[in-house]
Amino acid sequence: MKILVVGSGGREHTLVWKIAQSPRVAKVFAAPGNAGTAATAENLNLRPTDIEGLGKAAKEKGVDLVIVGPEAPLASGIVDYFDRLGIPIFGPTQAATQIESSKVFARNLMEKYGIPCPQGAVFSSYSEAREYLRKQRPPFVIKADGLAAGKGVVIANSLAEADKAVGDIMEAKIFGSAGDRVVIDEYLRGREVSLIAFTDGRTVSAMVPACDYKKIGDGDQGSNTGGMGSYSPPGFFSAEMTEKVARDVLLPTVKAMAKEGLPYKGVLYAGLMIDDGEPVVLEFNARFGDPETQVVLPLLKSDLVDILVAVVRGNLDRVKIEWGSEYCVGVVMSSGGYPGSYKTGFPIQGIDSVDKDVLVFHAGTKLGNDGTIYTDGGRVLTVVGVGRDMVEAREKVYRNIPSIHFDGGYYRKDIALREMDGIESKP
Ligand code: AMP
Ligand code: GLY
């Protein structure tokens, strides 16, 4: 088979890496990919949102299956377009992607079908939103309805901050029409986890759970980022909890989508808060997580392509999906200054000098004509260690990161640190 992966981040490099291991695969393409995907795939110089260009390239290259990494092309209807072309594609349709692209849609769906979500309300009027805030207690959780590149959620500790957030979103329109409506949620405490599942619209199969670190600084300080690291599986989230979420959240959601006339196929990602053993959905995503994918797919023992094909064909119930019992830690190396302004174009040294069993997934990297790899984005690499326990996985990553160097390179030192308490290295 020939498979095209759409996107250019660490998630997409991980997909390319796993797909290329399948004996069914003759060739992998990445659009646009990065220096990491270029090592195993042919990079096509096309933007993920250039849907027509991707369609044309897929036809020319004889692509048998397309996998979409980021949300923007899904929300723009890439799946609908490829369906019309008759080229198999993995992912939800534009209408089904609303589960991610509209927080109002997701909230209404969860409320209608009794899927656990925070108390909250939807507003299309600025003054009504402000009035509502005055009846609530801080912290306030304010969410722009539409896609806002991961920046659409504000946790405000004071009424003044909350007013400003609502004003920025609804009046100043800092996210454009994504801010025509807002959701105001009750603030939930607890532990956050991402549970991502494959689904063909009838069967749901959860992957191993993962935690990501969204803040730039150690101790969860500073600005939000696309994600600075992740690990799998978190100790607080048992196999029974995975089953419970699959049964009480993921399957009911997929069934609800079918009932609404929006059959859902692809990956369903639930961002959950676990409080007192009870999971509540903070958000759904219609795609693989980044950087969760970098620590989840290395634990998948089965052939990913068998799963992707079964999802597209609608017979996921016939595939046995096996996960390893190891632990995985991924640490993102970013450009100095990220998530603010940063420079790119610095040579990266030492990627090849890491231990053989350490994985280095590329994101913002570019291959120079001289064969040198250069930085080309905010998040540059995710370095991943797999171990028999979290201690070993973590130790592997942090022992190897210093071998990799680029000017201004930065990484968090505390990824998976909270898992260390009470865990002893097995002999
Ligand atoms: P979302 O994109 O909806 O997942 O929100 C981004 C982040 O905001 C989440 O990962 C949480 O850390 C936080 N968050 C969202 N909703 C809530 C909530 N209702 N209570 C507490 N934190 C929240
Ligand atoms: N890691 C969060 C996301 O992929 O949305």
Short mmCIF file of C-alpha atoms in Angstrom, two decimals, residues 103-104 107-108 111 120-124 128 181-184:
data_model
loop_
_atom_site.label_atom_id
_atom_site.label_comp_id
_atom_site.label_asym_id
_atom_site.label_seq_id
_atom_site.Cartn_x
_atom_site.Cartn_y
_atom_site.Cartn_z
CA LYS A 103 -17.30 23.66 21.75
CA VAL A 104 -20.99 24.62 21.68
CA ARG A 107 -21.49 20.72 24.98
CA ASN A 108 -24.97 20.41 23.47
CA GLU A 111 -25.91 17.47 27.61
CA GLY A 120 -21.89 25.48 32.11
CA ALA A 121 -23.71 27.62 29.61
CA VAL A 122 -23.44 28.93 26.05
CA PHE A 123 -23.67 32.61 25.09
CA SER A 124 -23.93 34.46 21.82
CA GLU A 128 -25.54 38.03 28.77
CA ARG A 181 -20.19 32.31 20.85
CA VAL A 182 -18.53 31.38 24.13
CA VAL A 183 -18.95 28.53 26.56
CA ILE A 184 -18.54 29.33 30.25
#
